């Protein structure tokens, strides 16, 4: 059932459900999450089973403010504190050394924990009300079935999780792709998952460069697992291919010729590109990708879901530009294409 997240009664209902060990669909500025009391192992186990997610894939714990971090993290490196100061509340998750006595189930057995303070007003209202009720943090992965596209509206969550789940409606997510993840357990900041924050923004907040996950100078680690870093993830039902503008036009021209020759059963192909592509076949569904990375991030998952809903079998996407502001969108599209 979907409840308006703006109403205090809905927040109270959600807190009651969470305190009883139930799950709640929670809006955030990035994507919708499937939330449970992070310190209730039985409730956290329900997240893994509802998503079909392997239990060794760690979850992010959402907190109402930076002061709550010490409940879960053993130690906060200076550069991590700077990142929090600059970007929280906001679309940034920090992996920190975990207090051994808390969050083991959330952490999927890691000795670290992912923490984030989201900026969505409904998420913050829920987290504050939870803190008042003695719930220090909400474990919440994206509210989709494992491997599928993250939801960016309450209706998407309902389509993924069914009608029984209490979902707080907070409108369409304004960021649209998942948070940037920085591992802060290795002596230097390491980028595990790109989001909408650019490398330059992150480095300037840290006061040092942000390293790649396989940088040779890093302290050894057991290698944190991140499902968002699996080669194949965020997959629509249709097959997705990335192509440059020239290849897209060539493919569209070929499709048009084939469709003219075909008598029946025209396959539906969707095209999502910044360049205009000339084609007159009705088998090709065209949608323009914004020239702006943030705008593309905001609509990306909804666009892919819409193509699936129209029964498209193939999605041809123009490769995003190489600049850093497109890192998050490019990452999601590459995984969707794998
Ligand atoms: O924007 C977001 O981050 C959304 C919203 C709901 O906050 N959440 C999200 O959660 O994307 P999820 O579970 O779909 O992705 C979390 C990622 C996973 O790739 C997970 O493996 C990684 O964070 N992660 C969490 N805790 C970790 C840890 N201790 N070490 C390494 N990776 C971790
Ligand atoms: Mg996810």
mmCIF file of C-alpha atoms and ligand atoms in Angstrom:
data_model
loop_
_atom_site.group_PDB
_atom_site.id
_atom_site.type_symbol
_atom_site.label_atom_id
_atom_site.label_comp_id
_atom_site.label_asym_id
_atom_site.label_seq_id
_atom_site.Cartn_x
_atom_site.Cartn_y
_atom_site.Cartn_z
ATOM 1 C CA UNK A 1 0.000 0.000 0.000
ATOM 2 C CA UNK A 2 1.262 3.456 -0.922
ATOM 3 C CA UNK A 3 0.927 6.245 1.669
ATOM 4 C CA UNK A 4 1.706 9.933 1.173
ATOM 5 C CA UNK A 5 5.118 10.504 2.797
ATOM 6 C CA UNK A 6 4.252 14.125 3.554
ATOM 7 C CA UNK A 7 1.631 13.162 6.143
ATOM 8 C CA UNK A 8 2.843 12.766 9.761
ATOM 9 C CA UNK A 9 0.386 9.861 10.215
ATOM 10 C CA UNK A 10 2.154 7.967 7.396
ATOM 11 C CA UNK A 11 5.527 8.473 9.073
ATOM 12 C CA UNK A 12 4.029 7.220 12.356
ATOM 13 C CA UNK A 13 2.607 4.137 10.568
ATOM 14 C CA UNK A 14 6.006 3.464 9.010
ATOM 15 C CA UNK A 15 7.823 3.767 12.366
ATOM 16 C CA UNK A 16 5.317 1.351 13.925
ATOM 17 C CA UNK A 17 5.895 -1.167 11.117
ATOM 18 C CA UNK A 18 9.685 -0.845 11.417
ATOM 19 C CA UNK A 19 9.565 -1.217 15.214
ATOM 20 C CA UNK A 20 7.523 -4.398 14.691
ATOM 21 C CA UNK A 21 10.268 -5.791 12.449
ATOM 22 C CA UNK A 22 8.446 -5.137 9.154
ATOM 23 C CA UNK A 23 9.855 -3.649 5.960
ATOM 24 C CA UNK A 24 8.976 -0.209 4.555
ATOM 25 C CA UNK A 25 9.512 1.308 1.099
ATOM 26 C CA UNK A 26 11.367 4.586 1.669
ATOM 27 C CA UNK A 27 11.959 7.412 -0.831
ATOM 28 C CA UNK A 28 15.438 8.923 -0.998
ATOM 29 C CA UNK A 29 16.874 11.523 -3.379
ATOM 30 C CA UNK A 30 18.782 8.775 -5.263
ATOM 31 C CA UNK A 31 16.421 5.779 -5.577
ATOM 32 C CA UNK A 32 13.769 4.192 -3.347
ATOM 33 C CA UNK A 33 15.044 1.897 -0.595
ATOM 34 C CA UNK A 34 13.606 -1.192 1.092
ATOM 35 C CA UNK A 35 14.100 -0.337 4.768
ATOM 36 C CA UNK A 36 14.337 -2.322 8.001
ATOM 37 C CA UNK A 37 15.629 -1.606 11.520
ATOM 38 C CA UNK A 38 19.375 -2.085 11.001
ATOM 39 C CA UNK A 39 19.787 -3.609 14.463
ATOM 40 C CA UNK A 40 17.003 -6.180 14.088
ATOM 41 C CA UNK A 41 18.541 -9.246 12.429
ATOM 42 C CA UNK A 42 15.199 -10.906 11.715
ATOM 43 C CA UNK A 43 13.932 -7.759 9.957
ATOM 44 C CA UNK A 44 17.188 -7.393 8.006
ATOM 45 C CA UNK A 45 16.912 -11.030 6.889
ATOM 46 C CA UNK A 46 13.510 -10.149 5.379
ATOM 47 C CA UNK A 47 15.228 -7.599 3.123
ATOM 48 C CA UNK A 48 17.533 -10.264 1.702
ATOM 49 C CA UNK A 49 14.672 -12.653 1.038
ATOM 50 C CA UNK A 50 12.317 -9.997 -0.423
ATOM 51 C CA UNK A 51 15.030 -8.939 -2.877
ATOM 52 C CA UNK A 52 16.374 -12.404 -3.644
ATOM 53 C CA UNK A 53 19.741 -10.961 -2.634
ATOM 54 C CA UNK A 54 22.632 -13.188 -1.475
ATOM 55 C CA UNK A 55 23.078 -12.692 2.293
ATOM 56 C CA UNK A 56 26.786 -11.876 1.939
ATOM 57 C CA UNK A 57 26.036 -8.700 -0.073
ATOM 58 C CA UNK A 58 26.215 -5.886 2.501
ATOM 59 C CA UNK A 59 23.451 -3.292 2.912
ATOM 60 C CA UNK A 60 23.764 0.464 3.418
ATOM 61 C CA UNK A 61 22.578 1.792 6.788
ATOM 62 C CA UNK A 62 20.793 5.157 6.606
ATOM 63 C CA UNK A 63 21.121 7.565 9.522
ATOM 64 C CA UNK A 64 19.351 10.811 10.476
ATOM 65 C CA UNK A 65 22.580 12.797 10.832
ATOM 66 C CA UNK A 66 26.356 12.492 11.119
ATOM 67 C CA UNK A 67 26.145 12.225 14.922
ATOM 68 C CA UNK A 68 24.556 8.750 14.548
ATOM 69 C CA UNK A 69 27.630 7.448 12.701
ATOM 70 C CA UNK A 70 29.458 6.628 15.932
ATOM 71 C CA UNK A 71 26.702 4.129 16.795
ATOM 72 C CA UNK A 72 27.855 1.962 13.885
ATOM 73 C CA UNK A 73 31.406 3.020 13.005
ATOM 74 C CA UNK A 74 34.411 2.334 15.157
ATOM 75 C CA UNK A 75 36.544 5.077 13.708
ATOM 76 C CA UNK A 76 36.077 7.906 11.188
ATOM 77 C CA UNK A 77 39.202 8.899 9.218
ATOM 78 C CA UNK A 78 39.727 12.628 8.732
ATOM 79 C CA UNK A 79 39.020 12.545 4.986
ATOM 80 C CA UNK A 80 35.754 10.662 5.676
ATOM 81 C CA UNK A 81 34.693 13.346 8.153
ATOM 82 C CA UNK A 82 35.413 15.979 5.503
ATOM 83 C CA UNK A 83 33.285 14.086 2.973
ATOM 84 C CA UNK A 84 30.404 13.962 5.476
ATOM 85 C CA UNK A 85 30.786 17.660 6.260
ATOM 86 C CA UNK A 86 30.530 18.582 2.589
ATOM 87 C CA UNK A 87 28.056 16.075 1.125
ATOM 88 C CA UNK A 88 25.703 14.987 3.924
ATOM 89 C CA UNK A 89 22.803 14.909 3.827
ATOM 90 C CA UNK A 90 23.174 13.737 0.237
ATOM 91 C CA UNK A 91 23.956 11.030 -2.330
ATOM 92 C CA UNK A 92 27.174 9.723 -0.771
ATOM 93 C CA UNK A 93 27.760 6.431 1.083
ATOM 94 C CA UNK A 94 30.870 5.910 3.199
ATOM 95 C CA UNK A 95 32.247 2.460 4.025
ATOM 96 C CA UNK A 96 33.719 2.695 7.537
ATOM 97 C CA UNK A 97 35.205 0.213 10.014
ATOM 98 C CA UNK A 98 32.248 -1.370 11.848
ATOM 99 C CA UNK A 99 31.777 -1.600 15.600
ATOM 100 C CA UNK A 100 31.989 -5.372 16.051
ATOM 101 C CA UNK A 101 28.888 -5.508 18.245
ATOM 102 C CA UNK A 102 26.469 -3.889 15.736
ATOM 103 C CA UNK A 103 25.151 -4.464 12.239
ATOM 104 C CA UNK A 104 26.830 -7.788 11.432
ATOM 105 C CA UNK A 105 23.812 -9.045 9.449
ATOM 106 C CA UNK A 106 23.483 -5.763 7.538
ATOM 107 C CA UNK A 107 27.163 -5.863 6.760
ATOM 108 C CA UNK A 108 26.874 -9.330 5.245
ATOM 109 C CA UNK A 109 29.776 -10.517 7.385
ATOM 110 C CA UNK A 110 32.147 -7.637 6.490
ATOM 111 C CA UNK A 111 33.995 -5.921 9.316
ATOM 112 C CA UNK A 112 32.991 -2.621 7.707
ATOM 113 C CA UNK A 113 29.629 -0.869 7.373
ATOM 114 C CA UNK A 114 28.128 1.376 4.662
ATOM 115 C CA UNK A 115 26.563 4.567 6.072
ATOM 116 C CA UNK A 116 24.592 7.320 4.396
ATOM 117 C CA UNK A 117 22.485 10.287 5.478
ATOM 118 C CA UNK A 118 19.997 10.917 2.634
ATOM 119 C CA UNK A 119 18.694 14.412 1.835
ATOM 120 C CA UNK A 120 15.083 13.531 0.918
ATOM 121 C CA UNK A 121 12.707 15.269 3.343
ATOM 122 C CA UNK A 122 10.528 12.159 3.797
ATOM 123 C CA UNK A 123 13.571 9.941 4.446
ATOM 124 C CA UNK A 124 14.894 12.456 6.987
ATOM 125 C CA UNK A 125 11.499 12.717 8.706
ATOM 126 C CA UNK A 126 11.329 8.918 8.911
ATOM 127 C CA UNK A 127 14.914 8.573 10.177
ATOM 128 C CA UNK A 128 14.390 11.253 12.843
ATOM 129 C CA UNK A 129 11.143 9.642 14.019
ATOM 130 C CA UNK A 130 12.916 6.262 14.087
ATOM 131 C CA UNK A 131 15.798 7.690 16.147
ATOM 132 C CA UNK A 132 13.240 9.062 18.626
ATOM 133 C CA UNK A 133 11.725 5.563 18.846
ATOM 134 C CA UNK A 134 15.125 4.013 19.564
ATOM 135 C CA UNK A 135 15.869 2.814 16.020
ATOM 136 C CA UNK A 136 19.378 4.129 15.333
ATOM 137 C CA UNK A 137 19.517 3.395 11.611
ATOM 138 C CA UNK A 138 17.620 1.892 8.698
ATOM 139 C CA UNK A 139 19.260 -0.733 6.523
ATOM 140 C CA UNK A 140 17.993 -0.068 3.014
ATOM 141 C CA UNK A 141 19.194 -1.405 -0.307
ATOM 142 C CA UNK A 142 17.473 -0.230 -3.472
ATOM 143 C CA UNK A 143 13.898 -1.612 -3.458
ATOM 144 C CA UNK A 144 14.226 -3.814 -6.544
ATOM 145 C CA UNK A 145 14.632 -7.524 -7.157
ATOM 146 C CA UNK A 146 18.336 -8.447 -7.148
ATOM 147 C CA UNK A 147 20.031 -7.525 -10.425
ATOM 148 C CA UNK A 148 17.152 -5.400 -11.732
ATOM 149 C CA UNK A 149 16.669 -1.665 -12.289
ATOM 150 C CA UNK A 150 16.412 0.438 -9.106
ATOM 151 C CA UNK A 151 13.003 2.087 -8.508
ATOM 152 C CA UNK A 152 12.669 5.858 -8.754
ATOM 153 C CA UNK A 153 8.939 6.146 -7.959
ATOM 154 C CA UNK A 154 6.609 4.583 -5.376
ATOM 155 C CA UNK A 155 4.771 2.786 -8.208
ATOM 156 C CA UNK A 156 8.056 1.157 -9.310
ATOM 157 C CA UNK A 157 8.557 -0.133 -5.746
ATOM 158 C CA UNK A 158 5.052 -1.591 -5.729
ATOM 159 C CA UNK A 159 5.705 -3.278 -9.086
ATOM 160 C CA UNK A 160 8.914 -4.837 -7.677
ATOM 161 C CA UNK A 161 7.729 -5.759 -4.184
ATOM 162 C CA UNK A 162 3.955 -6.210 -4.356
ATOM 163 C CA UNK A 163 0.958 -4.604 -2.709
ATOM 164 C CA UNK A 164 1.509 -5.720 0.897
ATOM 165 C CA UNK A 165 4.559 -3.523 1.469
ATOM 166 C CA UNK A 166 3.971 -0.166 3.183
ATOM 167 C CA UNK A 167 5.524 2.370 0.798
ATOM 168 C CA UNK A 168 5.992 6.048 1.628
ATOM 169 C CA UNK A 169 5.428 8.097 -1.514
ATOM 170 C CA UNK A 170 8.004 10.872 -1.834
ATOM 171 C CA UNK A 171 7.512 11.594 -5.539
ATOM 172 C CA UNK A 172 10.006 10.844 -8.304
ATOM 173 C CA UNK A 173 13.633 10.734 -7.112
ATOM 174 C CA UNK A 174 15.540 13.872 -8.085
ATOM 175 C CA UNK A 175 18.990 12.264 -8.433
ATOM 176 C CA UNK A 176 17.798 9.044 -10.063
ATOM 177 C CA UNK A 177 20.879 6.800 -9.775
ATOM 178 C CA UNK A 178 22.321 5.264 -6.605
ATOM 179 C CA UNK A 179 24.705 7.074 -4.252
ATOM 180 C CA UNK A 180 28.431 7.392 -4.844
ATOM 181 C CA UNK A 181 30.222 4.840 -2.598
ATOM 182 C CA UNK A 182 33.621 5.667 -1.081
ATOM 183 C CA UNK A 183 35.539 3.007 0.852
ATOM 184 C CA UNK A 184 37.164 4.748 3.844
ATOM 185 C CA UNK A 185 38.734 1.622 5.384
ATOM 186 C CA UNK A 186 41.935 1.463 3.339
ATOM 187 C CA UNK A 187 43.937 4.464 4.461
ATOM 188 C CA UNK A 188 42.879 6.573 1.472
ATOM 189 C CA UNK A 189 39.490 7.227 -0.170
ATOM 190 C CA UNK A 190 38.625 4.577 -2.770
ATOM 191 C CA UNK A 191 35.742 4.956 -5.219
ATOM 192 C CA UNK A 192 33.652 1.750 -5.235
ATOM 193 C CA UNK A 193 30.627 3.009 -7.167
ATOM 194 C CA UNK A 194 30.341 6.281 -9.118
ATOM 195 C CA UNK A 195 27.198 8.370 -8.686
ATOM 196 C CA UNK A 196 26.407 11.972 -9.542
ATOM 197 C CA UNK A 197 29.298 13.500 -7.576
ATOM 198 C CA UNK A 198 32.330 14.132 -9.786
ATOM 199 C CA UNK A 199 35.876 13.005 -8.968
ATOM 200 C CA UNK A 200 36.937 16.640 -8.760
ATOM 201 C CA UNK A 201 34.205 17.431 -6.208
ATOM 202 C CA UNK A 202 35.128 14.372 -4.130
ATOM 203 C CA UNK A 203 38.874 15.040 -4.235
ATOM 204 C CA UNK A 204 38.426 18.673 -3.315
ATOM 205 C CA UNK A 205 36.300 17.712 -0.286
ATOM 206 C CA UNK A 206 38.789 15.024 0.829
ATOM 207 C CA UNK A 207 41.816 17.201 0.273
ATOM 208 C CA UNK A 208 43.469 14.233 -1.478
ATOM 209 C CA UNK A 209 42.945 12.185 -4.656
ATOM 210 C CA UNK A 210 40.224 9.524 -4.744
ATOM 211 C CA UNK A 211 41.715 6.194 -5.816
ATOM 212 C CA UNK A 212 40.408 3.422 -8.043
ATOM 213 C CA UNK A 213 39.464 0.178 -6.281
ATOM 214 C CA UNK A 214 42.484 -1.704 -7.656
ATOM 215 C CA UNK A 215 45.096 1.013 -6.986
ATOM 216 C CA UNK A 216 48.432 -0.720 -6.108
ATOM 217 C CA UNK A 217 49.303 1.587 -3.194
ATOM 218 C CA UNK A 218 46.292 0.553 -1.105
ATOM 219 C CA UNK A 219 46.318 -1.350 2.182
ATOM 220 C CA UNK A 220 45.419 -4.991 1.615
ATOM 221 C CA UNK A 221 41.793 -5.900 2.246
ATOM 222 C CA UNK A 222 39.557 -8.930 2.080
ATOM 223 C CA UNK A 223 37.882 -7.080 -0.791
ATOM 224 C CA UNK A 224 34.507 -5.649 0.102
ATOM 225 C CA UNK A 225 31.734 -6.980 -2.058
ATOM 226 C CA UNK A 226 29.484 -4.511 -3.773
ATOM 227 C CA UNK A 227 26.585 -5.820 -5.824
ATOM 228 C CA UNK A 228 26.526 -2.451 -7.538
ATOM 229 C CA UNK A 229 29.988 -3.372 -8.752
ATOM 230 C CA UNK A 230 29.009 -6.690 -10.324
ATOM 231 C CA UNK A 231 29.624 -6.588 -14.083
ATOM 232 C CA UNK A 232 25.953 -7.319 -14.791
ATOM 233 C CA UNK A 233 23.411 -5.325 -12.803
ATOM 234 C CA UNK A 234 20.629 -2.776 -13.270
ATOM 235 C CA UNK A 235 19.314 -4.907 -16.137
ATOM 236 C CA UNK A 236 16.122 -4.176 -18.077
ATOM 237 C CA UNK A 237 14.232 -7.147 -19.596
ATOM 238 C CA UNK A 238 15.229 -6.007 -23.077
ATOM 239 C CA UNK A 239 18.779 -6.451 -24.356
ATOM 240 C CA UNK A 240 20.671 -3.170 -24.098
ATOM 241 C CA UNK A 241 23.511 -2.150 -26.429
ATOM 242 C CA UNK A 242 25.724 0.924 -26.209
ATOM 243 C CA UNK A 243 26.833 2.447 -29.532
ATOM 244 C CA UNK A 244 28.378 5.669 -30.759
ATOM 245 C CA UNK A 245 26.285 8.074 -32.855
ATOM 246 C CA UNK A 246 27.558 6.701 -36.170
ATOM 247 C CA UNK A 247 26.851 3.077 -35.290
ATOM 248 C CA UNK A 248 23.385 4.063 -34.092
ATOM 249 C CA UNK A 249 22.518 5.684 -37.411
ATOM 250 C CA UNK A 250 23.887 2.663 -39.308
ATOM 251 C CA UNK A 251 21.824 0.287 -37.157
ATOM 252 C CA UNK A 252 18.674 2.399 -37.599
ATOM 253 C CA UNK A 253 19.131 2.471 -41.394
ATOM 254 C CA UNK A 254 19.592 -1.311 -41.466
ATOM 255 C CA UNK A 255 16.513 -1.829 -39.290
ATOM 256 C CA UNK A 256 14.445 0.373 -41.581
ATOM 257 C CA UNK A 257 15.483 -1.644 -44.655
ATOM 258 C CA UNK A 258 14.749 -4.939 -42.927
ATOM 259 C CA UNK A 259 11.366 -3.750 -41.706
ATOM 260 C CA UNK A 260 10.423 -2.672 -45.224
ATOM 261 C CA UNK A 261 11.212 -6.189 -46.481
ATOM 262 C CA UNK A 262 9.575 -8.010 -43.558
ATOM 263 C CA UNK A 263 5.921 -8.949 -43.849
ATOM 264 C CA UNK A 264 5.028 -9.629 -40.210
ATOM 265 C CA UNK A 265 6.337 -9.663 -36.681
ATOM 266 C CA UNK A 266 8.266 -6.412 -36.679
ATOM 267 C CA UNK A 267 10.469 -6.435 -33.575
ATOM 268 C CA UNK A 268 10.304 -3.326 -31.456
ATOM 269 C CA UNK A 269 13.567 -1.515 -30.900
ATOM 270 C CA UNK A 270 14.009 1.508 -28.644
ATOM 271 C CA UNK A 271 16.642 4.150 -29.253
ATOM 272 C CA UNK A 272 17.880 6.541 -26.557
ATOM 273 C CA UNK A 273 20.347 9.084 -27.942
ATOM 274 C CA UNK A 274 21.517 12.668 -27.734
ATOM 275 C CA UNK A 275 21.988 12.881 -31.520
ATOM 276 C CA UNK A 276 18.898 12.859 -33.707
ATOM 277 C CA UNK A 277 18.743 9.600 -35.713
ATOM 278 C CA UNK A 278 16.954 9.600 -39.067
ATOM 279 C CA UNK A 279 14.474 6.740 -39.400
ATOM 280 C CA UNK A 280 10.903 6.391 -40.599
ATOM 281 C CA UNK A 281 10.098 2.858 -39.429
ATOM 282 C CA UNK A 282 7.413 2.672 -36.730
ATOM 283 C CA UNK A 283 9.329 -0.299 -35.258
ATOM 284 C CA UNK A 284 11.859 2.129 -33.840
ATOM 285 C CA UNK A 285 10.771 3.957 -30.718
ATOM 286 C CA UNK A 286 12.936 7.070 -30.331
ATOM 287 C CA UNK A 287 13.623 8.982 -27.169
ATOM 288 C CA UNK A 288 16.114 11.813 -26.800
ATOM 289 C CA UNK A 289 18.729 11.605 -24.045
ATOM 290 C CA UNK A 290 19.308 15.001 -22.372
ATOM 291 C CA UNK A 291 22.673 16.662 -23.041
ATOM 292 C CA UNK A 292 23.058 17.132 -19.307
ATOM 293 C CA UNK A 293 24.364 14.219 -17.169
ATOM 294 C CA UNK A 294 22.304 15.062 -14.058
ATOM 295 C CA UNK A 295 19.108 15.281 -16.102
ATOM 296 C CA UNK A 296 19.882 11.938 -17.752
ATOM 297 C CA UNK A 297 20.565 10.313 -14.352
ATOM 298 C CA UNK A 298 17.217 11.593 -13.079
ATOM 299 C CA UNK A 299 15.199 9.943 -15.861
ATOM 300 C CA UNK A 300 17.403 6.962 -16.806
ATOM 301 C CA UNK A 301 15.805 4.139 -14.795
ATOM 302 C CA UNK A 302 12.256 5.335 -15.528
ATOM 303 C CA UNK A 303 13.074 5.455 -19.248
ATOM 304 C CA UNK A 304 14.420 1.870 -19.184
ATOM 305 C CA UNK A 305 11.347 0.681 -17.258
ATOM 306 C CA UNK A 306 9.097 2.424 -19.776
ATOM 307 C CA UNK A 307 10.848 0.669 -22.697
ATOM 308 C CA UNK A 308 10.321 -2.674 -20.926
ATOM 309 C CA UNK A 309 6.650 -1.844 -20.322
ATOM 310 C CA UNK A 310 6.212 -1.200 -24.064
ATOM 311 C CA UNK A 311 7.487 -4.692 -24.828
ATOM 312 C CA UNK A 312 10.666 -3.527 -26.541
ATOM 313 C CA UNK A 313 13.163 -6.362 -27.136
ATOM 314 C CA UNK A 314 16.249 -4.286 -27.937
ATOM 315 C CA UNK A 315 17.407 -0.969 -26.499
ATOM 316 C CA UNK A 316 20.081 0.934 -28.399
ATOM 317 C CA UNK A 317 21.726 3.650 -26.318
ATOM 318 C CA UNK A 318 24.216 6.284 -27.429
ATOM 319 C CA UNK A 319 27.434 5.925 -25.408
ATOM 320 C CA UNK A 320 27.588 8.772 -22.851
ATOM 321 C CA UNK A 321 30.371 11.385 -23.147
ATOM 322 C CA UNK A 322 33.743 10.536 -21.566
ATOM 323 C CA UNK A 323 33.707 13.436 -19.078
ATOM 324 C CA UNK A 324 33.575 12.741 -15.310
ATOM 325 C CA UNK A 325 30.090 14.180 -14.794
ATOM 326 C CA UNK A 326 28.798 11.222 -16.852
ATOM 327 C CA UNK A 327 30.691 8.528 -14.820
ATOM 328 C CA UNK A 328 27.607 7.378 -12.877
ATOM 329 C CA UNK A 329 25.304 7.173 -15.888
ATOM 330 C CA UNK A 330 27.988 5.474 -18.010
ATOM 331 C CA UNK A 331 28.634 2.935 -15.221
ATOM 332 C CA UNK A 332 24.923 2.006 -14.930
ATOM 333 C CA UNK A 333 24.520 1.687 -18.709
ATOM 334 C CA UNK A 334 27.647 -0.462 -19.064
ATOM 335 C CA UNK A 335 26.349 -2.828 -16.368
ATOM 336 C CA UNK A 336 22.875 -2.881 -17.925
ATOM 337 C CA UNK A 337 24.530 -3.869 -21.219
ATOM 338 C CA UNK A 338 26.639 -6.683 -19.683
HETATM 339 O O1 LIG B 1 21.553 5.468 -3.275
HETATM 340 C C1 LIG B 1 21.724 4.422 -2.656
HETATM 341 O O2 LIG B 1 22.816 4.089 -2.191
HETATM 342 C C2 LIG B 1 20.493 3.530 -2.444
HETATM 343 C C3 LIG B 1 19.497 4.264 -1.551
HETATM 344 C C4 LIG B 1 18.307 3.415 -1.183
HETATM 345 O O3 LIG B 1 20.147 4.764 -0.431
HETATM 346 N N1 LIG B 1 20.858 2.276 -1.894
HETATM 347 C C5 LIG B 1 21.529 1.335 -2.608
HETATM 348 O O4 LIG B 1 21.723 0.159 -1.914
HETATM 349 O O5 LIG B 1 21.896 1.495 -3.758
HETATM 350 P P1 LIG B 1 22.161 -1.208 -2.610
HETATM 351 O O6 LIG B 1 22.135 -2.227 -1.530
HETATM 352 O O7 LIG B 1 21.325 -1.474 -3.795
HETATM 353 O O8 LIG B 1 23.633 -0.957 -2.986
HETATM 354 C C6 LIG B 1 24.539 -0.782 -1.923
HETATM 355 C C7 LIG B 1 25.914 -1.067 -2.358
HETATM 356 C C8 LIG B 1 26.065 -2.516 -2.717
HETATM 357 O O9 LIG B 1 26.811 -2.583 -3.908
HETATM 358 C C9 LIG B 1 26.793 -3.061 -1.513
HETATM 359 O O10 LIG B 1 27.499 -4.214 -1.815
HETATM 360 C C10 LIG B 1 27.656 -1.878 -1.121
HETATM 361 O O11 LIG B 1 26.789 -0.800 -1.275
HETATM 362 N N2 LIG B 1 28.055 -1.953 0.277
HETATM 363 C C11 LIG B 1 27.298 -1.797 1.382
HETATM 364 N N3 LIG B 1 28.002 -2.017 2.508
HETATM 365 C C12 LIG B 1 29.257 -2.310 2.114
HETATM 366 C C13 LIG B 1 30.460 -2.663 2.791
HETATM 367 N N4 LIG B 1 30.516 -2.768 4.104
HETATM 368 N N5 LIG B 1 31.551 -2.897 2.052
HETATM 369 C C14 LIG B 1 31.490 -2.807 0.713
HETATM 370 N N6 LIG B 1 30.398 -2.490 -0.001
HETATM 371 C C15 LIG B 1 29.295 -2.258 0.683
HETATM 372 MG MG1 LIG B 2 20.774 -1.969 -5.666
#
